[in-house]
Amino acid sequence: MSYEVTATRRRPQQFDDLVGQEFVAATLKNSIKSGKIAHAYLFSGPRGCGKTSTARILAKALNCQNGPTETPCGTCSNCQEIIKGSSLDVIEIDGASNNSVENVRQIKDEIQFPPSSSKYKIYIIDEVHMLSTSAFNALLKTIEEPPEYVVFIFATTELQKVPATIKSRCQQYNFRLVAIDKVKECLADAAKELGIQADDEALFWIARESTGSMRDAYTLFDQVVAFSDGHITYEKIRDKLGLVGIDRLNQVFEACAQGKNTEVLGFIDEFLQNGISIEQLISNSADYLRSLLLIKNGVTKEALLGNSVERYSKIVLEKWNPVQLERALSIFLQLYRDIRYSLSPRYEIELTYSRLCWLSEYVSNSEVKKAIDAAQRLLMGAGTVAGNGAGAGAVVAAVPPVNETPAYTPEEPVASTPVSEPVKTRPLPDGLPQFSALKEDENNGPFLNGGPLPPEQSVEPIETPADYDDGWTNTDEPPEDDYDYGEEIQAEEAQASYEDALANEQAAENKVVAQLDEHITTADGRDITIAQLRGSVVAELAVNEGFIASVLERTGLWKVSENKVETTIESTLDLQLIQKNLRTVADRISKIYGKPMEFVVTEKQVQQTDQAPEEVPVQVQVLVNAFKGTVVTGR
């Protein structure tokens, strides 16, 4: 008899043989037992978890000569033909290579004929998601109302690619990954069948590498059996497959935790020289750090760790906290994504392990925030030093409780004499520098009271050099000198002239105000001032002639006579604008007076002085030359 691989030899033949799919097995058994058999089933789930095996068991259960039964005998002709794949009434189709409309049309033609020797004609379509859209549409009517002797069983690893119209016509069963413990038990049974001795650590490694797929586990098991010489050990797997064992990982990560950079780089070179691939080293390191992180969080389940807790280094667990282990694991996960685009993967992994040598100094953002908050409370004086009732260095909050109202106490008079008792200052945390300005003075008290007092003023004569003596001390009247007070007198005269100019200007303004307060009588008999007349004209023009109204606001004093209003304006441009609109302004004034009025505007003449132009300072002239400007002086 030819050699048969473990995955085929140990293929489940009964519903009870399914590993990790108890829900699916129980549901199918109950539906067969009650006679409620659907016309279409859809099995979905990861690879190697028993979808095709379950479809064959269901086919045997329906076509067994003793059935339909939930426990097919496996010995009748129908069961044997299904096991060998030679049954004419159980057709297995690969959806990846038979995905066209022509293949579906062939199925539609075949289902017109009843089964030859069985009760049901069963179609098992594996990888059904590979069918084309047209093929799926062609199947819709067929799987919705097939003949009573036809059953469809679809299997797929990518359920999301199956159209919703197909899903709604099928009973759906989701297969799950198998737990590592159950995979390890199955591998132990397989080793016992072959008469091979296998260590638990080796079987755990195979089960973890399979990631819950029984077919992957059996395939890797066959590979390990081939070079193990009847005894499967983790050391043989490590050496033959180029793995980094937990003992070696303990050594390299202990060196990282202790900051031995040179030793770590030596370990990396040794690993690479022994033929261990960089990808495998990254993968093993990430698994190791994940296990350490689980241990730090209290997880001791051997199925998750892959090894017993005692196998992991105590030094690494003591040196690195959970935050640092999370950081290390994230570094390796990012490294695995980066090496495909790296200039040299070896440089990348050496740099990563070199960074791990100072991982003990890594501080997370949350820890930094806690430190800043503590420093903020300290600097802002959130507490005071506790008295005898508290421990040394304890800080007690000085803010009263929210719900308590402090009782009123009359203010005590402040003593005029300084308090001799020294003020207790809050101690600084260890490690903070002590500034000289904060140190206490023996004579003047601490800095918190305002610092050292200024030296007392002395009336003693100031010491001067021996060769200098003008015969005067700071206690006598100062001698007369030859100081020229001409400049001070000129400054006083200039100040007096300026004050006179301000007084004259204020008087002129008062005169203008007095003239504006003169009263006139309007056409409707109202008594208004000239200022109100001017404001009324501007307000009326602002509605439709806003530009003219703004110019009128810049005019000078208005003088009103019997039939004329006179004023002045400084700007020649403004004068031209008003002259173009004299008729409009005159009409507004005439309307208020109730009689024709004339509006006369003249340009205000600026008095020219014979005073010589003021000389421009040198600094201003330099700026003018630099920026190509001119100096404009105002009045």
XYZ file of C-alpha atoms in Angstrom:
635
model
C 0.000 0.000 0.000
C 1.336 3.446 -0.952
C 2.148 6.099 1.674
C -0.798 8.266 2.712
C -0.249 11.674 4.246
C -1.547 12.300 7.736
C -4.105 14.866 6.620
C -5.735 12.342 4.290
C -5.309 9.357 6.594
C -6.936 11.173 9.518
C -9.726 12.826 7.528
C -12.951 12.768 9.624
C -15.439 10.084 8.582
C -18.214 10.836 11.088
C -19.779 13.996 12.444
C -18.321 13.162 15.839
C -14.807 13.161 14.340
C -14.979 16.825 13.433
C -12.546 18.793 15.625
C -13.617 22.209 16.836
C -16.871 22.247 14.808
C -19.292 20.876 17.390
C -22.028 23.387 16.520
C -22.020 22.452 12.834
C -21.966 18.718 13.590
C -24.830 18.921 16.102
C -27.019 21.007 13.777
C -26.552 18.702 10.772
C -27.168 15.585 12.855
C -30.429 16.969 14.255
C -31.682 18.058 10.817
C -30.997 14.580 9.370
C -32.572 12.866 12.371
C -35.739 14.969 12.060
C -35.871 14.591 8.266
C -35.543 18.336 7.630
C -32.982 18.193 4.862
C -32.343 21.426 2.971
C -31.796 21.551 -0.763
C -28.687 23.810 -0.516
C -25.939 24.263 2.095
C -23.183 26.882 2.251
C -20.073 26.040 4.317
C -17.683 28.946 4.951
C -14.576 29.358 7.065
C -10.741 29.400 7.058
C -8.670 26.835 5.204
C -8.153 23.367 6.642
C -10.960 23.497 9.209
C -13.132 20.679 7.740
C -15.543 22.166 5.180
C -14.981 19.602 2.411
C -14.764 16.740 4.923
C -18.106 17.805 6.409
C -19.647 17.909 2.913
C -18.532 14.299 2.276
C -19.819 13.152 5.668
C -23.175 14.797 4.895
C -23.227 13.049 1.496
C -22.564 9.688 3.159
C -25.240 10.362 5.776
C -27.825 11.068 3.062
C -26.907 8.243 0.670
C -25.949 5.537 3.153
C -27.933 2.355 2.623
C -29.022 2.610 6.274
C -30.102 6.208 5.954
C -30.557 8.979 5.788
C -28.794 8.643 9.127
C -26.639 10.882 11.298
C -24.125 8.041 11.698
C -23.259 6.588 8.267
C -21.855 3.066 8.420
C -18.886 3.696 6.142
C -18.890 0.071 4.968
C -21.726 -0.079 2.446
C -21.067 0.343 -1.243
C -22.416 3.866 -1.315
C -20.232 5.006 1.608
C -17.154 3.333 0.157
C -17.702 4.956 -3.228
C -18.070 8.353 -1.614
C -14.886 7.834 0.423
C -12.963 6.829 -2.702
C -14.535 9.637 -4.761
C -15.983 7.283 -7.375
C -19.712 7.687 -6.655
C -21.788 8.616 -9.680
C -24.385 10.346 -7.541
C -21.959 12.539 -5.534
C -20.240 14.964 -7.906
C -17.390 17.123 -6.606
C -16.668 20.216 -8.691
C -13.758 22.613 -8.361
C -15.256 26.086 -8.632
C -11.915 27.642 -9.561
C -11.599 25.661 -12.821
C -15.305 25.223 -13.614
C -16.563 28.751 -13.201
C -18.290 29.527 -16.481
C -21.902 29.547 -17.568
C -21.289 26.431 -19.694
C -20.375 24.423 -16.594
C -23.534 25.593 -14.818
C -25.607 24.718 -17.896
C -24.172 21.195 -17.767
C -25.264 20.896 -14.125
C -28.759 22.078 -15.052
C -28.972 19.371 -17.728
C -27.730 16.623 -15.406
C -30.167 17.280 -12.566
C -33.025 16.347 -14.865
C -31.992 12.710 -14.405
C -32.551 11.018 -11.011
C -29.684 9.346 -9.110
C -28.597 5.937 -10.395
C -28.182 3.960 -7.169
C -28.601 6.431 -4.298
C -31.393 8.434 -2.767
C -29.902 11.849 -3.543
C -27.844 13.368 -6.292
C -25.418 15.624 -4.440
C -23.265 18.383 -5.987
C -20.293 19.544 -3.882
C -18.841 22.744 -5.339
C -15.588 23.710 -3.610
C -14.278 27.319 -3.744
C -17.666 28.452 -4.984
C -16.667 32.118 -4.683
C -14.537 31.635 -7.819
C -17.625 31.303 -10.043
C -18.278 34.178 -12.386
C -21.197 36.534 -11.942
C -22.984 34.998 -14.915
C -22.511 31.524 -13.486
C -23.978 32.607 -10.156
C -26.975 34.129 -11.920
C -27.478 30.934 -13.889
C -27.558 28.937 -10.643
C -30.202 31.047 -8.925
C -33.306 29.324 -10.245
C -31.734 25.901 -10.034
C -30.785 26.057 -6.336
C -34.027 27.787 -5.382
C -36.338 25.065 -6.747
C -34.275 21.979 -7.592
C -35.780 18.477 -7.942
C -36.477 16.796 -4.601
C -33.602 14.343 -5.066
C -30.913 17.063 -5.643
C -28.823 18.619 -2.852
C -26.201 21.366 -3.383
C -23.295 21.794 -0.952
C -21.123 24.883 -1.483
C -17.779 25.464 0.289
C -15.808 28.711 0.318
C -13.036 30.461 2.225
C -14.205 33.934 1.169
C -17.841 34.303 2.065
C -17.909 38.006 1.221
C -17.449 37.190 -2.475
C -20.571 35.043 -2.635
C -23.585 37.080 -3.853
C -26.375 37.722 -1.397
C -28.840 36.085 -3.783
C -26.953 32.799 -3.374
C -26.630 33.132 0.414
C -30.349 33.714 0.844
C -31.118 30.379 -0.883
C -28.744 28.308 1.279
C -28.406 27.232 4.888
C -25.173 28.832 6.052
C -22.671 27.207 8.419
C -19.599 29.105 9.620
C -16.584 26.944 10.444
C -14.068 28.142 13.029
C -10.347 27.770 13.568
C -9.403 24.901 15.843
C -8.028 25.680 19.284
C -4.322 25.042 19.822
C -4.990 22.559 22.632
C -7.181 20.427 20.381
C -4.668 20.584 17.543
C -1.949 19.424 19.924
C -4.112 16.490 21.073
C -4.729 15.442 17.483
C -0.999 15.606 16.733
C -0.233 13.490 19.796
C -2.740 10.887 18.586
C -1.186 10.931 15.125
C 2.297 10.425 16.608
C 1.008 7.536 18.721
C -0.507 5.880 15.643
C 2.859 6.060 13.899
C 4.732 4.876 16.976
C 6.713 8.108 17.201
C 7.750 9.782 20.451
C 6.983 13.499 20.535
C 7.753 16.143 23.168
C 4.970 18.447 24.258
C 7.022 21.535 23.478
C 7.537 20.395 19.891
C 3.839 19.597 19.435
C 2.906 22.978 20.886
C 5.162 24.688 18.367
C 3.585 22.779 15.461
C 0.088 23.581 16.739
C 0.912 27.297 17.052
C 2.433 27.427 13.569
C -0.705 25.892 12.078
C -2.768 28.892 13.327
C -5.824 26.715 13.904
C -5.795 24.805 10.593
C -5.804 21.016 11.021
C -4.544 20.394 7.499
C -1.612 22.788 8.027
C -0.822 21.085 11.334
C -0.778 17.596 9.796
C 1.323 18.792 6.846
C 3.939 20.363 9.140
C 3.805 17.278 11.350
C 4.720 15.045 8.396
C 7.665 17.306 7.591
C 8.947 17.165 11.159
C 8.519 13.390 11.332
C 10.697 13.029 8.234
C 13.848 14.371 9.976
C 13.156 13.472 13.608
C 14.242 9.781 13.485
C 11.348 8.588 15.593
C 11.649 11.276 18.316
C 10.234 14.772 17.752
C 11.983 17.410 19.883
C 11.951 21.176 19.802
C 15.733 21.294 19.470
C 15.602 19.252 16.266
C 12.874 21.475 14.870
C 14.875 24.578 15.784
C 18.082 23.341 14.178
C 16.558 21.855 11.031
C 14.051 24.622 10.274
C 16.330 27.507 11.227
C 14.381 28.743 14.232
C 15.511 30.793 17.202
C 14.661 28.812 20.298
C 13.447 30.276 23.545
C 16.823 29.682 25.188
C 18.628 31.761 22.575
C 15.938 34.426 22.731
C 16.353 34.579 26.492
C 20.059 35.236 26.035
C 19.716 37.987 23.446
C 16.886 39.788 25.228
C 18.650 39.584 28.583
C 21.596 41.332 26.945
C 19.189 43.969 25.549
C 17.603 44.530 28.952
C 21.057 44.968 30.516
C 22.188 47.393 27.807
C 24.982 45.174 26.432
C 24.968 46.465 22.881
C 28.133 44.699 21.725
C 26.956 41.339 23.014
C 23.572 41.734 21.325
C 25.101 42.483 17.923
C 27.299 39.397 18.350
C 24.213 37.245 18.907
C 22.572 38.667 15.771
C 25.634 37.882 13.684
C 25.703 34.330 15.062
C 22.057 33.769 14.192
C 22.522 34.978 10.627
C 25.702 32.953 10.176
C 23.814 29.796 11.220
C 21.360 30.297 8.360
C 18.442 31.788 10.276
C 16.537 34.108 7.983
C 15.849 37.661 9.039
C 12.103 37.182 8.613
C 12.188 34.138 10.877
C 14.231 35.989 13.495
C 11.734 38.866 13.485
C 8.814 36.457 13.760
C 10.336 34.524 16.668
C 11.268 37.743 18.471
C 7.741 39.095 18.087
C 6.285 35.832 19.464
C 8.682 35.982 22.395
C 7.779 39.597 23.252
C 4.082 38.813 22.919
C 4.451 35.985 25.423
C 6.318 38.277 27.840
C 3.567 40.863 27.516
C 0.923 38.235 28.266
C 2.863 37.093 31.330
C 3.155 40.691 32.539
C -0.628 40.976 32.267
C -1.192 37.832 34.303
C -1.763 35.317 31.486
C -0.129 31.947 32.237
C -2.043 29.649 29.873
C 0.531 27.465 28.179
C -1.540 27.141 25.019
C -1.240 30.910 24.480
C 2.370 31.246 25.535
C 3.648 28.178 23.671
C 5.866 27.330 26.637
C 5.583 27.205 30.385
C 6.062 30.458 32.261
C 9.255 29.131 33.872
C 10.974 28.948 30.479
C 10.990 32.731 30.048
C 13.754 34.943 31.403
C 13.141 36.444 34.829
C 15.681 39.179 34.131
C 13.751 40.504 31.146
C 10.466 40.363 33.043
C 11.969 42.393 35.886
C 13.754 44.968 33.713
C 10.904 45.854 31.340
C 7.419 46.954 32.333
C 4.283 46.309 30.212
C 4.548 49.698 28.481
C 8.113 49.003 27.389
C 7.194 45.499 26.209
C 4.360 46.961 24.133
C 6.837 49.403 22.623
C 9.285 46.582 21.800
C 6.560 44.470 20.179
C 5.345 47.404 18.083
C 8.934 48.002 16.902
C 9.209 44.435 15.577
C 5.784 44.537 13.933
C 6.758 47.730 12.143
C 10.152 46.227 11.243
C 8.476 43.304 9.477
C 6.539 45.772 7.326
C 9.614 47.890 6.564
C 12.206 45.284 5.556
C 10.630 44.645 2.158
C 11.507 48.206 1.116
C 14.759 48.494 3.049
C 18.206 49.087 1.618
C 19.561 46.257 3.796
C 17.301 44.086 6.005
C 20.336 43.206 8.107
C 20.946 46.863 8.918
C 17.321 47.207 9.912
C 17.340 44.315 12.388
C 20.684 45.350 13.871
C 19.337 48.854 14.394
C 16.196 47.444 16.022
C 18.107 45.335 18.538
C 20.426 48.271 19.235
C 17.379 50.379 20.107
C 16.179 47.695 22.493
C 19.367 48.162 24.511
C 18.067 51.515 25.804
C 14.426 50.432 26.041
C 14.708 50.551 29.844
C 14.874 54.345 29.561
C 11.739 54.577 27.414
C 8.946 56.618 28.990
C 5.448 56.549 27.582
C 3.321 59.624 26.908
C 1.035 58.792 29.825
C 3.978 58.676 32.227
C 5.249 62.010 30.927
C 1.803 63.522 31.469
C 1.683 62.229 35.050
C 5.096 63.751 35.751
C 4.057 67.099 34.257
C 0.829 67.112 36.278
C 2.772 66.385 39.466
C 5.256 69.151 38.681
C 2.421 71.564 37.908
C 0.774 70.909 41.259
C 4.106 71.410 42.979
C 4.967 74.679 41.227
C 1.476 76.141 41.572
C 1.420 75.386 45.322
C -1.437 72.907 45.365
C -0.526 71.813 48.906
C 1.434 72.644 52.029
C 3.755 70.562 54.109
C 1.837 68.427 56.568
C 2.337 68.834 60.264
C 3.167 66.193 62.830
C 0.120 64.138 62.004
C 1.278 63.398 58.422
C 4.315 61.590 57.202
C 7.535 63.278 56.281
C 7.264 65.242 53.076
C 3.511 64.674 52.767
C 1.537 67.332 50.926
C -1.863 68.317 52.279
C -4.343 70.280 50.138
C -4.818 73.834 51.331
C -8.150 74.372 49.504
C -11.206 73.982 51.798
C -13.896 71.433 50.898
C -16.493 72.628 48.424
C -19.491 72.038 50.692
C -17.974 73.775 53.707
C -18.215 77.565 54.178
C -15.359 79.067 56.168
C -16.541 80.810 59.330
C -16.133 84.591 59.469
C -13.380 85.818 61.743
C -12.466 89.491 62.303
C -9.185 90.558 60.822
C -6.360 90.818 63.305
C -4.208 93.935 63.180
C -0.945 93.355 61.432
C 2.018 93.538 63.767
C 4.517 96.193 62.863
C 7.453 94.138 64.099
C 8.737 91.284 61.951
C 7.972 87.745 63.089
C 11.049 86.083 64.459
C 9.802 82.525 63.836
C 11.165 81.256 60.511
C 8.654 80.374 57.775
C 8.597 76.717 56.730
C 9.054 76.264 53.015
C 7.816 73.328 50.988
C 10.647 70.804 50.406
C 11.702 70.233 46.818
C 11.552 66.703 45.356
C 14.723 64.719 45.100
C 16.750 65.497 42.010
C 15.479 69.062 41.441
C 18.224 71.750 41.455
C 18.408 74.169 44.397
C 18.728 77.717 43.078
C 20.793 80.194 45.043
C 17.944 82.711 44.950
C 15.734 80.225 46.813
C 18.217 79.546 49.610
C 17.447 81.018 53.022
C 19.386 83.977 54.317
C 20.531 83.767 57.900
C 19.784 87.451 58.577
C 16.890 88.333 56.297
C 14.766 85.178 56.131
C 13.682 83.102 53.116
C 13.052 84.279 49.583
C 9.295 83.674 49.925
C 9.055 86.831 52.118
C 10.320 89.078 49.341
C 14.035 88.351 49.414
C 16.800 90.026 51.426
C 16.048 93.501 52.685
C 17.898 96.417 50.982
C 20.945 97.789 52.845
C 20.242 100.722 55.178
C 20.990 104.163 53.822
C 24.082 105.676 55.317
C 24.782 109.370 55.896
C 28.470 108.832 56.038
C 30.507 110.631 53.351
C 31.134 108.562 50.257
C 34.659 107.342 50.070
C 36.537 108.974 47.223
C 40.045 108.632 45.898
C 42.725 110.300 47.935
C 43.756 112.638 45.134
C 40.212 113.995 44.709
C 38.809 116.523 47.176
C 36.422 119.316 46.283
C 35.826 120.282 49.926
C 32.149 119.152 49.864
C 30.371 116.299 51.577
C 26.858 114.975 51.224
C 25.889 116.693 54.463
C 26.829 120.270 53.404
C 25.304 122.698 50.952
C 26.646 122.114 47.442
C 29.133 124.738 46.221
C 28.296 127.051 43.355
C 29.639 126.020 40.003
C 29.952 127.474 36.517
C 27.045 125.470 35.066
C 25.361 127.230 32.096
C 21.593 127.330 32.551
C 20.941 128.876 29.124
C 19.592 125.687 27.617
C 17.190 125.171 30.533
C 15.900 128.723 30.139
C 15.340 128.182 26.416
C 13.455 124.981 27.156
C 11.269 126.796 29.699
C 10.520 129.539 27.184
C 9.628 126.976 24.509
C 7.286 125.246 26.945
C 5.596 128.538 27.797
C 5.175 129.345 24.089
C 3.632 125.953 23.489
C 1.163 126.432 26.352
C 0.168 129.843 24.941
C -0.464 128.298 21.532
C -2.709 125.663 23.103
C -4.613 128.351 24.963
C -5.159 130.345 21.755
C -6.304 127.215 19.922
C -8.735 126.376 22.700
C -10.126 129.915 22.595
C -10.641 129.637 18.823
C -12.495 126.384 19.303
C -14.696 127.953 21.942
C -15.456 130.781 19.560
C -16.437 128.280 16.831
C -18.699 126.444 19.225
C -20.300 129.722 20.263
C -20.925 130.659 16.644
C -22.356 127.205 15.881
C -24.736 127.603 18.790
C -26.335 130.708 17.213
C -30.060 130.171 16.640
C -32.060 130.548 13.429
C -35.736 130.118 12.613
C -36.854 127.565 10.026
C -39.803 127.738 7.646
C -42.017 125.724 9.979
C -41.226 127.985 12.925
C -38.691 125.814 14.680
C -35.750 127.380 16.508
C -32.520 125.535 15.618
C -28.806 126.237 15.822
C -26.377 126.543 12.923
C -24.848 123.213 13.975
C -28.296 121.603 13.675
C -28.738 123.229 10.275
C -25.473 121.796 9.081
C -26.329 118.375 10.510
C -29.750 118.355 8.837
C -28.267 119.185 5.413
C -25.606 116.467 5.775
C -28.166 113.880 6.929
C -30.500 114.551 3.971
C -27.635 114.381 1.456
C -26.261 111.175 3.011
C -29.317 109.253 1.748
C -28.661 109.733 -1.959
C -25.525 111.899 -2.139
C -23.234 110.276 0.398
C -20.030 111.470 -1.265
C -21.118 115.163 -1.112
C -22.258 114.720 2.507
C -18.801 113.457 3.515
C -17.189 116.509 1.863
C -19.570 118.898 3.682
C -18.457 117.417 7.000
C -14.951 118.719 6.275
C -16.061 122.293 5.757
C -15.224 124.973 8.293
C -17.454 127.351 10.272
C -20.840 128.197 8.672
C -21.807 131.881 8.682
C -25.458 132.672 8.029
C -26.696 136.024 6.731
C -30.078 137.132 5.316
C -29.954 135.075 2.124
C -26.558 133.418 2.123
C -24.553 130.723 3.946
C -20.775 131.035 3.753
C -18.051 128.563 4.712
C -14.476 127.524 3.865
C -12.660 124.333 3.078
C -8.955 123.512 3.052
C -8.663 121.042 0.162
C -8.794 122.325 -3.418
C -10.227 119.009 -4.592
C -13.022 119.148 -2.045
C -13.737 122.769 -3.136
C -14.137 121.668 -6.770
C -16.505 118.851 -5.789
C -18.729 121.177 -3.750
C -18.790 123.808 -6.504
C -20.150 121.195 -8.915
C -22.981 120.460 -6.492
C -23.683 123.956 -5.107
C -27.209 123.906 -6.457
C -28.020 120.667 -4.618
C -26.708 121.956 -1.279
C -28.433 125.348 -1.731
C -31.781 123.643 -2.410
C -31.520 121.701 0.852
C -30.750 124.881 2.827
C -33.549 126.821 1.065
C -36.007 124.052 1.899
C -35.168 124.332 5.604
C -35.347 128.167 5.619
C -38.423 128.351 3.446
C -36.837 130.962 1.177
C -34.110 131.031 -1.509
C -30.674 130.758 0.033
C -27.245 130.895 -1.555
C -24.366 128.596 -0.514
C -20.865 130.076 -0.907
C -17.664 128.057 -0.348
C -14.154 129.471 -0.531
C -10.765 127.890 -0.062
C -9.150 128.551 3.306
C -5.884 130.436 2.952
C -2.996 129.162 5.012
C -0.891 131.909 6.527
C 2.675 131.789 5.334
C 5.339 132.471 7.896
C 8.727 133.984 7.258
C 10.296 131.403 9.505
C 13.023 129.403 7.841
C 12.136 125.794 7.087
C 13.000 123.445 9.871
C 16.135 121.482 9.242
C 15.538 117.748 8.749
C 17.514 115.597 11.212
C 20.326 113.500 9.788
C 18.702 110.250 10.870
C 15.463 111.102 9.034
C 17.390 112.085 5.914
C 19.189 108.726 5.944
C 15.839 106.893 6.060
C 14.509 109.081 3.231
C 17.505 108.271 1.070
C 17.260 104.565 1.894
C 13.569 104.230 1.004
C 13.508 106.821 -1.820
C 10.926 108.955 -0.051
C 10.308 112.608 0.770
C 9.814 114.456 4.015
C 6.372 116.035 4.363
C 5.803 118.341 7.312
C 2.383 119.158 8.629
C 1.034 122.284 10.216
